[in-house]
XYZ file of C-alpha atoms in Angstrom:
630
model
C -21.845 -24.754 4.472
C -18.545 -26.134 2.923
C -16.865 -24.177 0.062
C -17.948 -25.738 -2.758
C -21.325 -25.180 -2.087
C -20.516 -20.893 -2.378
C -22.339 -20.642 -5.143
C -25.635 -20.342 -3.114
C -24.037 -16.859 -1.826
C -25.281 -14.707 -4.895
C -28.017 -16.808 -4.961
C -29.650 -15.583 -2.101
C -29.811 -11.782 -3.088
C -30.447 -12.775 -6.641
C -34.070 -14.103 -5.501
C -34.591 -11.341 -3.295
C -33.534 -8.680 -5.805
C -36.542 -10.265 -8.264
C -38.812 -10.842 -5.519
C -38.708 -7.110 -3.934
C -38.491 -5.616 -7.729
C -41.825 -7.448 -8.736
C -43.926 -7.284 -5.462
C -41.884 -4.929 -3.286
C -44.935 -2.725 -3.426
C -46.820 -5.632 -1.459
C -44.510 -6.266 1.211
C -44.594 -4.830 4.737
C -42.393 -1.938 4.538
C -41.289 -2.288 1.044
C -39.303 -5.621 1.524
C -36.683 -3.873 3.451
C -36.799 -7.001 6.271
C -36.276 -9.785 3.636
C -33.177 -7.983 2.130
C -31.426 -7.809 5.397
C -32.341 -11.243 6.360
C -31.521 -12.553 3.557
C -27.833 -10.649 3.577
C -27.731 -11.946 6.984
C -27.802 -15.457 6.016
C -25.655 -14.699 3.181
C -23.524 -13.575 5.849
C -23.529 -16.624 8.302
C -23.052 -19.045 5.161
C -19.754 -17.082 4.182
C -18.880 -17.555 7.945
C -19.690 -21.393 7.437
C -18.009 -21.269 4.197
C -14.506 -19.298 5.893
C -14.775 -22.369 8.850
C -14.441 -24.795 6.021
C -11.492 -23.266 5.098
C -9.724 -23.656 7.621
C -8.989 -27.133 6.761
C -8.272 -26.554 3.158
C -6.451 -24.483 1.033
C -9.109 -24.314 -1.960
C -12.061 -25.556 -3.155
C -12.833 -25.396 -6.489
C -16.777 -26.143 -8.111
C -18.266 -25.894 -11.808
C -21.110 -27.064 -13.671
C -21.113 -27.060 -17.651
C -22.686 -23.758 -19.018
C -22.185 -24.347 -22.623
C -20.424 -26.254 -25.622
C -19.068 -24.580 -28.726
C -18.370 -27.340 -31.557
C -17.704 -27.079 -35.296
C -20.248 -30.115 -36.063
C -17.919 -33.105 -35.328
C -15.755 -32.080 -31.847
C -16.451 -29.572 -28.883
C -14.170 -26.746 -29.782
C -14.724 -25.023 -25.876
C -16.252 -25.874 -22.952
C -17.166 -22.951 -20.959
C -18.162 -23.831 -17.040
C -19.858 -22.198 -14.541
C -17.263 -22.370 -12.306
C -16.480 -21.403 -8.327
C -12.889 -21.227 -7.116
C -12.483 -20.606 -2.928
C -8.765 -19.270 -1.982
C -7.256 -17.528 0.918
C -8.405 -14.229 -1.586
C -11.454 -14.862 -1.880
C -11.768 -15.501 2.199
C -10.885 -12.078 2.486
C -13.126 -10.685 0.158
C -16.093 -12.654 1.471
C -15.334 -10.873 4.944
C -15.290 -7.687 3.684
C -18.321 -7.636 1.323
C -21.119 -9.439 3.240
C -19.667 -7.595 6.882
C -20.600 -3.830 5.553
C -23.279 -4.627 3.152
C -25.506 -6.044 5.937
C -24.237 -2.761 8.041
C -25.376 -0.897 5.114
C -28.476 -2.610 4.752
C -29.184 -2.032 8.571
C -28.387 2.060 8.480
C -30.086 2.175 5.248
C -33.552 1.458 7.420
C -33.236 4.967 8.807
C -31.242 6.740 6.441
C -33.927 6.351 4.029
C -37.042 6.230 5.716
C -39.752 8.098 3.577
C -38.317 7.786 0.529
C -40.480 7.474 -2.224
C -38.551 4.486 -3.404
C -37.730 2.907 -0.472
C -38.239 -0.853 -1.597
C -36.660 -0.189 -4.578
C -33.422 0.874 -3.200
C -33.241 -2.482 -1.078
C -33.720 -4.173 -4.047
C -30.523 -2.385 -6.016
C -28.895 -3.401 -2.493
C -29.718 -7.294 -2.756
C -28.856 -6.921 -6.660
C -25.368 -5.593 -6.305
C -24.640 -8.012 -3.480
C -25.506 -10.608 -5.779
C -23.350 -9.308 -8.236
C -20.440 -8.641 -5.716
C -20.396 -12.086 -4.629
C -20.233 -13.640 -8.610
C -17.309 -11.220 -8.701
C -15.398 -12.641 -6.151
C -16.120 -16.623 -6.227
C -15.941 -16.734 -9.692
C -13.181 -19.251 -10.818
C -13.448 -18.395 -14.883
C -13.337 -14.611 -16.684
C -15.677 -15.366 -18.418
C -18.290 -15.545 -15.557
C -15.989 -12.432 -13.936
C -16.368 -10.256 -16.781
C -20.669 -10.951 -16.508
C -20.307 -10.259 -12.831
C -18.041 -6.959 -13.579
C -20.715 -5.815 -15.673
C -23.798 -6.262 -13.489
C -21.923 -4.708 -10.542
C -21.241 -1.150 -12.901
C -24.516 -1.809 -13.564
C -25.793 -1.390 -10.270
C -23.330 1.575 -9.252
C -25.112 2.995 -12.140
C -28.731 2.955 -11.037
C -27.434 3.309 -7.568
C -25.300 6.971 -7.676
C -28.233 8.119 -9.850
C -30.781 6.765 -7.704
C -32.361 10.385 -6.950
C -32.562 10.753 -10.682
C -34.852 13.997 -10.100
C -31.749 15.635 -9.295
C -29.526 16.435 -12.366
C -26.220 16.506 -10.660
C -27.148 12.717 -9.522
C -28.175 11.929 -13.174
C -24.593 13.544 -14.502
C -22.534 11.746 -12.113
C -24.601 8.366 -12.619
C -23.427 8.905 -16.536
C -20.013 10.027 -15.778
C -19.466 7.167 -14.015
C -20.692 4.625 -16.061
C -19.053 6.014 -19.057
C -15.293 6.516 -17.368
C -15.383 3.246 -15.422
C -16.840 1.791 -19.062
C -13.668 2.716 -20.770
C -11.767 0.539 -18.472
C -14.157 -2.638 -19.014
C -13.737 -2.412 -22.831
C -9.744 -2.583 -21.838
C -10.378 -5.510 -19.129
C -12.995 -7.489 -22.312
C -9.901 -6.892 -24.838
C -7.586 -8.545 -22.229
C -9.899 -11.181 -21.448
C -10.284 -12.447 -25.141
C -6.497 -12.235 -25.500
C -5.677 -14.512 -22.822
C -8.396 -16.620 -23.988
C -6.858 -16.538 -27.458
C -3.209 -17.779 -26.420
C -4.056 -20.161 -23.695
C -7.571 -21.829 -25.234
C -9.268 -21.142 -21.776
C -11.440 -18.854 -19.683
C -10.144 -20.986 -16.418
C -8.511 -18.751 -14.300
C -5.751 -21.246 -12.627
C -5.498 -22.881 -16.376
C -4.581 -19.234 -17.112
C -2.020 -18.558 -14.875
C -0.796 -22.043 -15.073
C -0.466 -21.731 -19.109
C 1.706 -17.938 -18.272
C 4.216 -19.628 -15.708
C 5.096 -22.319 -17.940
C 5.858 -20.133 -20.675
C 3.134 -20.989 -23.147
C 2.293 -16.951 -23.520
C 4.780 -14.945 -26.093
C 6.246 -11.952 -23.846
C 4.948 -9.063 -26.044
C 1.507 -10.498 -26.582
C 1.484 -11.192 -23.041
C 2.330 -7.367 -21.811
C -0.072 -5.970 -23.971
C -3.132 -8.421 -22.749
C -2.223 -7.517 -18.989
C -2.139 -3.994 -19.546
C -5.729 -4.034 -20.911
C -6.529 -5.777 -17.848
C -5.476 -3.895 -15.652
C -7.173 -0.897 -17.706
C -10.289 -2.671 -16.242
C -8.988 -2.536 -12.508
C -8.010 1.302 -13.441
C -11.514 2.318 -14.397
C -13.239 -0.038 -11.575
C -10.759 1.175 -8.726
C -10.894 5.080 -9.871
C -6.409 4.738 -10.466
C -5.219 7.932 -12.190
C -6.422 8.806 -15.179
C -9.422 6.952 -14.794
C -10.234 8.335 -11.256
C -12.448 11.348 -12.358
C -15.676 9.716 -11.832
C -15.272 8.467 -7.895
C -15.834 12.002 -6.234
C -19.100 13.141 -8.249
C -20.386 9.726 -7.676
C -21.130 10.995 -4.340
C -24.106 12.289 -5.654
C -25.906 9.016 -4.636
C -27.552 7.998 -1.397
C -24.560 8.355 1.320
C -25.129 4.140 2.468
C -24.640 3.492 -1.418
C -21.227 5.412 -1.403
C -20.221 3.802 1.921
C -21.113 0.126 0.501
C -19.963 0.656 -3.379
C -17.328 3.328 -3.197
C -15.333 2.862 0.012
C -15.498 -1.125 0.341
C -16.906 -3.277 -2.142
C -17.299 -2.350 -5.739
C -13.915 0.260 -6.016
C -11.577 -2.416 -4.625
C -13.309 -4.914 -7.508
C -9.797 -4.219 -9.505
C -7.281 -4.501 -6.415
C -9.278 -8.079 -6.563
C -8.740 -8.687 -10.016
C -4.844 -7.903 -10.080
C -4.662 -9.421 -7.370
C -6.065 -12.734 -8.525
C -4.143 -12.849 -11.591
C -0.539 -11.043 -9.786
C 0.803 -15.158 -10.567
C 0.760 -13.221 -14.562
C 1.609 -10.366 -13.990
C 4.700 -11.454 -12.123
C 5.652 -12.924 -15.786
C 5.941 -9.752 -17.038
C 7.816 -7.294 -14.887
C 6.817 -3.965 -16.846
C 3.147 -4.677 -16.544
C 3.907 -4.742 -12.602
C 5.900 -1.525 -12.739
C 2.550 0.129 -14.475
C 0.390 -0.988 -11.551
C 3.405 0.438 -9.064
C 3.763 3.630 -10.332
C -0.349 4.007 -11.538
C -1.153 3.611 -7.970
C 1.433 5.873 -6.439
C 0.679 8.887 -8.575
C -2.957 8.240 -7.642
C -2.348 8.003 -4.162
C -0.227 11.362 -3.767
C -2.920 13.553 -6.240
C -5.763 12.072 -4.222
C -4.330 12.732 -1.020
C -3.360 16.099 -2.338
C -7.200 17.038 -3.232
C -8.502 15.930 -0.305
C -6.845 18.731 1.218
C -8.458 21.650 0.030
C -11.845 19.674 -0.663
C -14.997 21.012 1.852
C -17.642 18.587 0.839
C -17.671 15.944 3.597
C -18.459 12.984 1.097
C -15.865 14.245 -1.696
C -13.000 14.282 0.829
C -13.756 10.604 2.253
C -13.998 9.760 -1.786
C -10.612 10.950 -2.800
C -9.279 9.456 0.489
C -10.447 6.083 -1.261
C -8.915 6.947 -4.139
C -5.530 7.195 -2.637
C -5.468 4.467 -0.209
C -6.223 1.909 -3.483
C -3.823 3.709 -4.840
C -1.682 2.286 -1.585
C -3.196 -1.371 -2.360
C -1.814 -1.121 -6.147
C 1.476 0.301 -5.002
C 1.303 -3.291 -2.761
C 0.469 -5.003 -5.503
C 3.127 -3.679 -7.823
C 5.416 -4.860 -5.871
C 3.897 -8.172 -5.476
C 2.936 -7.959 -1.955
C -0.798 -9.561 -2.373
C -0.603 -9.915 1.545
C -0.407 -6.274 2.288
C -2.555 -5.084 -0.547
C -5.307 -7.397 0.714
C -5.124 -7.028 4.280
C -5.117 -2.771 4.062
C -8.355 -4.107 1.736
C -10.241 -5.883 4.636
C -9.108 -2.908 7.017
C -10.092 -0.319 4.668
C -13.219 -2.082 4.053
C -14.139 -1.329 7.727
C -12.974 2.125 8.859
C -13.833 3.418 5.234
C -17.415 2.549 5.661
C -17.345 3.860 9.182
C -16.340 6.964 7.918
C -18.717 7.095 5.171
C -21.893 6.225 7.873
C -20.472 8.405 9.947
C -20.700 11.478 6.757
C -24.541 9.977 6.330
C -25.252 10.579 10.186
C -23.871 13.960 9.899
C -26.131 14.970 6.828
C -28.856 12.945 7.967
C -29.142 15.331 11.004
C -27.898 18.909 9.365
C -29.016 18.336 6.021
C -25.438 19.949 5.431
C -22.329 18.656 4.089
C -20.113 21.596 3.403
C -17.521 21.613 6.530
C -17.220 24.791 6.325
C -20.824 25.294 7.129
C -20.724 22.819 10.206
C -18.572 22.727 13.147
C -19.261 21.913 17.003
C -20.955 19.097 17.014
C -19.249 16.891 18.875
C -22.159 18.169 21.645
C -24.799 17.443 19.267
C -23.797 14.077 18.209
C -21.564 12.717 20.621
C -21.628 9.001 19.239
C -21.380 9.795 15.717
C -18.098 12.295 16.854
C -16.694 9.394 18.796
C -17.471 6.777 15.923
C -16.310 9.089 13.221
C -12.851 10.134 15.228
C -12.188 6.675 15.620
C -12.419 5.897 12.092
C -10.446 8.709 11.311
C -7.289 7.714 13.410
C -7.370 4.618 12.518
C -7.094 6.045 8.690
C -4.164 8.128 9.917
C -2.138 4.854 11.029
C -2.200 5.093 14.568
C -1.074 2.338 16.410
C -3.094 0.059 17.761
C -6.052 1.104 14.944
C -6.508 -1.025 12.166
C -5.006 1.444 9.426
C -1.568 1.083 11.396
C -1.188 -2.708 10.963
C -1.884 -3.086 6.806
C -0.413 0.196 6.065
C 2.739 -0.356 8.131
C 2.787 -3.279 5.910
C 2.613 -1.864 2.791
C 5.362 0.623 3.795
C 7.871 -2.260 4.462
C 6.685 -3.845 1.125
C 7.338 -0.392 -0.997
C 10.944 -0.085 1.421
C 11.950 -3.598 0.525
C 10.508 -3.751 -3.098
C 10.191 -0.317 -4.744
C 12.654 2.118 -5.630
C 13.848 4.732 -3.216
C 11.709 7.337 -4.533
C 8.569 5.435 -4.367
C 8.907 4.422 -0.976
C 9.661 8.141 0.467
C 7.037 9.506 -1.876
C 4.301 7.089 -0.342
C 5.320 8.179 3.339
C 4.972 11.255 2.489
C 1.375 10.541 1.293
C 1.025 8.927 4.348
C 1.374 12.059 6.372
C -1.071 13.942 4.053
C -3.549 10.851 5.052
C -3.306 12.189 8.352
C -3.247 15.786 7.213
C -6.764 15.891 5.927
C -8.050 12.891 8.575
C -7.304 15.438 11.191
C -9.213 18.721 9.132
C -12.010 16.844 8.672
C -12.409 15.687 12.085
C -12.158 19.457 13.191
C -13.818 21.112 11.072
C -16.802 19.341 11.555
C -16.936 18.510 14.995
C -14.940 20.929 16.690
C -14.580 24.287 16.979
C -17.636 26.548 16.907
C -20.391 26.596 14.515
C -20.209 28.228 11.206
C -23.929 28.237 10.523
C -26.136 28.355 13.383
C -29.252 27.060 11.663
C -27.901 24.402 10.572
C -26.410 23.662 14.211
C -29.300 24.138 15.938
C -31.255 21.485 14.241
C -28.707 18.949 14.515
C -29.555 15.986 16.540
C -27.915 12.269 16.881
C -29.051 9.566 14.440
C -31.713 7.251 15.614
C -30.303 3.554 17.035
C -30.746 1.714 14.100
C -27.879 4.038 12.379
C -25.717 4.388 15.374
C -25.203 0.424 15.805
C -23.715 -0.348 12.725
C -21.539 2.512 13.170
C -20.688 1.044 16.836
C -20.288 -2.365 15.302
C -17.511 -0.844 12.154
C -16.140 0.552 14.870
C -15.056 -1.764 16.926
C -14.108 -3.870 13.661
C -11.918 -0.781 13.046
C -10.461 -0.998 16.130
C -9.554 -5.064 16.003
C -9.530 -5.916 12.729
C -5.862 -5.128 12.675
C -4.462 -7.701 14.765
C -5.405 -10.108 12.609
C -1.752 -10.209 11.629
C -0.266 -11.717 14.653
C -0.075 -15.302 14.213
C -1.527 -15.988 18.271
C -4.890 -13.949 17.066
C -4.778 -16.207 13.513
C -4.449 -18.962 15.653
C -7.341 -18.311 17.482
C -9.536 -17.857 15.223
C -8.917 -21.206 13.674
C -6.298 -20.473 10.751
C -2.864 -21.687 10.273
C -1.272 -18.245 11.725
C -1.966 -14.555 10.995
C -3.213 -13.323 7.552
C 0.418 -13.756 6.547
C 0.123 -17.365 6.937
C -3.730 -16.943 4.810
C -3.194 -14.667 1.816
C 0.425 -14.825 0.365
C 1.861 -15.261 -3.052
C 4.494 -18.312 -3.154
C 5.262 -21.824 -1.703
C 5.245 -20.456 1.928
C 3.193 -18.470 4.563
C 5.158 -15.729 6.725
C 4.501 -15.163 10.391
C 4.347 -11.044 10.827
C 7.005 -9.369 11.965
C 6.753 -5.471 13.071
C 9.528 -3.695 11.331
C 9.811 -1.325 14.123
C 11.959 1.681 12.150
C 9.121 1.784 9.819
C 6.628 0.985 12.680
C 7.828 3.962 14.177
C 8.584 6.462 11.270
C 5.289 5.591 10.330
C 3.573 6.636 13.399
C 6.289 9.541 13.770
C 5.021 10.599 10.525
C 1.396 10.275 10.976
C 1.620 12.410 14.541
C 3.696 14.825 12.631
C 0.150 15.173 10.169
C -1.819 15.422 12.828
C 0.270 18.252 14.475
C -0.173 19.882 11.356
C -3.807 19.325 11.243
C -4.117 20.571 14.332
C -2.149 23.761 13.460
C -3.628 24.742 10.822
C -7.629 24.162 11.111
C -7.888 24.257 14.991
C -10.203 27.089 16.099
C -11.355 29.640 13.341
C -8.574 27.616 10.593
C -6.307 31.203 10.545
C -3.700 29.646 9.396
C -5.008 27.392 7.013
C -6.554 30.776 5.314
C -2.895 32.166 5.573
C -1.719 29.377 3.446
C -4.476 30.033 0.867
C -4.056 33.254 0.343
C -0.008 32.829 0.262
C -0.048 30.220 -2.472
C -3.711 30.764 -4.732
C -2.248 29.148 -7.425
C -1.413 25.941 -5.924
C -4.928 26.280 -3.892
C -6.720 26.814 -7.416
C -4.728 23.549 -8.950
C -5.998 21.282 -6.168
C -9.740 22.815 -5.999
C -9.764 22.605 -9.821
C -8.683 18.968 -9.564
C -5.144 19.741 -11.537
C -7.779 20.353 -13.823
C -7.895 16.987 -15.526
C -11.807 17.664 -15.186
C -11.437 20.568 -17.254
C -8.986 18.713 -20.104
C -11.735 15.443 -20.674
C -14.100 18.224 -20.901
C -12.391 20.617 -23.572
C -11.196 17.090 -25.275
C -14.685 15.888 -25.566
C -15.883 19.439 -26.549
C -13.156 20.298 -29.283
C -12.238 16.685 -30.292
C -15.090 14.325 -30.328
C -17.916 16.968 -30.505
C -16.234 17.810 -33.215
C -15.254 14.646 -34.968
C -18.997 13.899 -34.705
C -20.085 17.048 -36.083
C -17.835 16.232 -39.078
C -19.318 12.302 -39.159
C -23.063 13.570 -39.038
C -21.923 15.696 -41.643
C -20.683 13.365 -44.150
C -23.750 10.826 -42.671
C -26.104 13.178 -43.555
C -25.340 14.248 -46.560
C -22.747 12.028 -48.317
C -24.379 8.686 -47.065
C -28.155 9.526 -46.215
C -28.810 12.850 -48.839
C -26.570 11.562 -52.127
C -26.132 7.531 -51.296
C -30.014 6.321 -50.577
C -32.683 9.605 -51.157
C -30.253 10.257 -54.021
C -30.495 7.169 -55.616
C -33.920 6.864 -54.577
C -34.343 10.162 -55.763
C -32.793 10.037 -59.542
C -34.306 6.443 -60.525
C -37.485 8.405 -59.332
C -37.015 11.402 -61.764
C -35.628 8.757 -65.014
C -39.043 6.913 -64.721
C -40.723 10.397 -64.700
C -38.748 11.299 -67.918
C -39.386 8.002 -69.529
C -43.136 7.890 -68.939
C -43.669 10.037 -71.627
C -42.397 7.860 -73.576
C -45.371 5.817 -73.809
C -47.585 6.948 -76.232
C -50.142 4.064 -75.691
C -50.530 3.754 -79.734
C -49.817 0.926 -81.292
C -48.139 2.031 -84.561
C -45.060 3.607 -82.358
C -44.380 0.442 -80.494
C -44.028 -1.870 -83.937
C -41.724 0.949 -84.993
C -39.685 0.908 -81.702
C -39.551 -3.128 -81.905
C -38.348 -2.873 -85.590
C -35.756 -0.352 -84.503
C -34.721 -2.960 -81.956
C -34.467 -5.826 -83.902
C -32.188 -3.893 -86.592
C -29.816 -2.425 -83.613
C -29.413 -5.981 -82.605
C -28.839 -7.366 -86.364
C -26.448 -4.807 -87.437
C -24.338 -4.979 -83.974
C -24.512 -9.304 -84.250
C -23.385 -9.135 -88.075
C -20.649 -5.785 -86.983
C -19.122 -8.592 -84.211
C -19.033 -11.557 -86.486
């Protein structure tokens, strides 16, 4: 399939989406086998589609969706439009890759369930949705594509709506992350509005040639990025990411480690070409995702729900991707995206493998069972070091480049602040990894019954794996080379005239690593064996413990703000609704013209005599006030 044919990639799950929804109940197991072959194909098309890029820098493709005219010219011609970059390559990888792998674990994960077709359906629907996101080549047809992938989160983290933590954090979630859209439609408009298109390349073309005022051009990139703030769960948008674990654990491996959270690194860093026009909008997306990195990383610390940790993890390495971005290194923001994408989901699987076969996800009611589940420890390990940054793992290659991209581009501060998230990364990789596998068990009913997944979860978690493994070396030029593309993913996603051939900085190579053994040391020494230490430094600092448990209690302030402030702005609304606008305004009026025609009625006498009177009356009245005038 060549590139301007992509459209056909949302296609495919579209149809299946409407044909599992309307007779899933007919199919052979629910329809499961048509949404994973159809994500398969979807999958071999991108593949076809990334081979025909290889000889071509873009493709572009768009069909006329509609005219606007004032009766005598078109005004606007909005498109339907597709636009295939080295961006949109990556993103392709990434989504199709884990959402089949998804798809595939989801066949044991959620065997039984009473909705099982269902929940393949929501799969093929936010695939579909996904994959308008990222080939879309107008906002307009973004923004439509944003919305039907919150959409899907939405039904998705409150899939087991029986449960009303599920339902909560389905709410929370759609309400937080819908606080950023409004900011991202605002935005939208506004560039609309001073450039007379929805096009994204006429965009950016209309911002580098000056044709956007400075100030009106801050503002509208700041509401964008709102958009990527509440998508991507940046700080202080971030609150809904960890209760959104309350869905099915595939869902948070395929919407909240790979595909749907990194929607906004996408966005900014489709339109960085604008945001490179205005150097304080950058800044914001620097310094956004670097406090969100370091408060994520610091949560994940003291967090014992298996899920919740990997979620704040994600939270601070997009953090990582912004800080990339803010310095406008698209290159290493994107490839610590595809990495991510891979040892993120592993890790995620690897959670759903552990609760799948303890019904437990409190660490600090598992432990030891590396002898239970030897392939999911192995798997899951894996994953983990290669989130640390050890070399040769994935993690190591895109993170090591986002650490030369903060030393070369970002101030001092930022750069040393991000390696020391960095070794807090490996901090918490390391007590995860221990305190779940290793060690002895905590609750021996819940170890007892623990048992290794069936195959059908266990290869895709083989097959992210070894992706999380290799998918680092993608940035030597020899392995770009090989695979058919002009060099390494330096020479594929960049931001400028020219390509650059990777080149390992080796004093941050090796600080890096230094830095990330150093965590692990500490890992080790703290939560290795019965975690003495690790209790030690609880009890030494509660304060600091009950800041990072209580989430620096942000939670706590949108809750009081909502409770005190708009609780009671509304009381004060329904207040004057109900009785100024509803009470006095229309059953008042109603009310009074009703009681006047009761007074009046007894007016009418029904004898004749008394009405020639009244009429004489009249006509005198109107005499003596004509003749009075005159």
């Amino acid at each position: 399939m060549d590139m301007e044919h992509v459209w056909l990639l949302p296609a495919i799950p579209v149809v299946i989406f409407a044909v599992i929804g309307l007779f899933g109940r007919l199919l052979p197991r629910g329809g499961d086998w048509l949404a994973i072959l159809g994500m398969g194909a979807v999958t071999v098309l991108a593949a076809l589609a990334i081979v025909d890029f290889q000889g071509d820098n873009i493709a572009v493709w768009s069909e006329e969706w509609m005219k606007i005219s004032d009766g005598s010219r078109v005004v606007e011609l909005i498109e339907i439009s597709t636009y295939v970059d080295s961006i949109t390559v990556v993103m392709l990888t990434a989504v199709t890759i884990v959402t089949l792998m998804v798809m595939v674990y989801s066949v044991g994960y959620m065997a039984g369930d009473s909705r099982y077709g269902w929940y393949f359906a929501l799969l093929s629907f936010f695939a579909a949705a996904m994959l308008t996101l990222v080939v879309s080549g107008n906002l307009l047809m973004l923004y439509l594509a944003w919305e039907g992938v919150g959409l899907a989160s939405y039904l998705l983290i409150g899939f087991w709506w029986e449960k009303q933590s599920a339902a909560e954090a389905a709410k929370k979630a759609f309400i937080t992350t819908r606080i950023g859209d409004v900011g991202l439609l605002i935005g939208i408009i506004l560039l609309w509005r001073g450039s007379g298109s929805f096009d994204i390349q006429e965009i950016i073309h209309h911002a580098e040639s000056g044709g956007f005022d400075q100030t009106y051009l801050t503002i509208t990139m700041l509401f964008l990025f709102a958009g990527a703030v509440g998508k991507s769960a940046q700080f202080p948008l971030h609150v809904w990411l960890p209760d959104a674990m309350e869905g099915p654990t595939p869902v948070s491996a395929l919407i909240h480690a790979a595909t749907m959270v990194v929607a906004g690194v996408y966005l900014v860093a489709r339109m960085l070409p604008v945001f490179d026009t205005v150097l304080i909008a950058r800044d914001v997306v620097l310094y956004t995702g670097l406090i969100t990195a370091v408060m994520a990383a610091s949560m994940a610390l003291v967090t014992s729900d298996i899920k919740r940790v990997l979620a704040y993890s994600t939270v601070s390495q997009l953090g990582f991707m912004f800080v990339a971005l803010g310095v406008g290194a698209v290159t290493a923001a994107m490839f610590h995206l595809l990495t991510h994408a891979f040892f993120k989901s592993l890790l995620f699987l690897g959670s759903g493998s552990v609760i799948h076969a303890t019904e437990e996800q409190e660490v600090e009611q598992l432990g030891g069972l590396r002898r239970k589940m030897p392939a999911t420890t192995i798997t899951f390990t894996i994953g983990a070091i290669a989130l640390a940054g050890i070399v040769p793992l994935a993690g190591f290659w895109s993170k090591d480049e986002i650490l030369v991209a903060a030393q070369e581009g970002a101030p001092a501060i930022a750069y040393i602040t991000l390696a020391a998230t960095a070794v807090l990364t490996a901090v918490y990789s390391t007590r995860l990894v221990l305190l779940t596998f290793w060690g002895e068990p905590k609750n021996r009913s819940v170890h007892e019954h623990a048992h290794e997944s069936p195959p059908v979860m266990v290869i895709p978690l083989l097959i992210l794996t070894a992706l999380a493994v290799v998918s680092g070396f993608v940035a030597l030029d020899g392995v770009g080379e090989a695979l058919g593309f002009a060099g390494g993913i330096g020479e594929v996603v960049y931001e400028g005239a020219h390509g650059h051939a990777y080149a390992l900085n080796e004093t941050v190579a090796i600080g890096a690593t230094i830095a990330s053994l150093f965590g692990i040391g500490l890992g080790f020494i703290y939560w290795w064996g019965c975690a003495a230490r690790a209790e030690a430094a609880r009890n030494w600092a509660p304060e600091l413990h009950a800041l990072l448990v209580n989430r620096y209690y942000i939670d706590h302030l949108y809750q009081a703000t909502i409770d005190r402030v708009i609780l009671g702005l509304s009381g004060v609304v329904g207040w004057f609704d109900r009785r100024v606008i509803n009470e006095t305004g229309v059953d008042g009026s109603a009310q009074g013209l009703g009681y006047f025609g009761l007074r009046l009625k007894f007016l009418q006498t029904g004898r004749i005599p008394n009405y020639a009177l009244a009429m004489a009356v009249g006509v005198i009245a109107i005499a003596l006030v004509a003749f009075g005038t005159n």
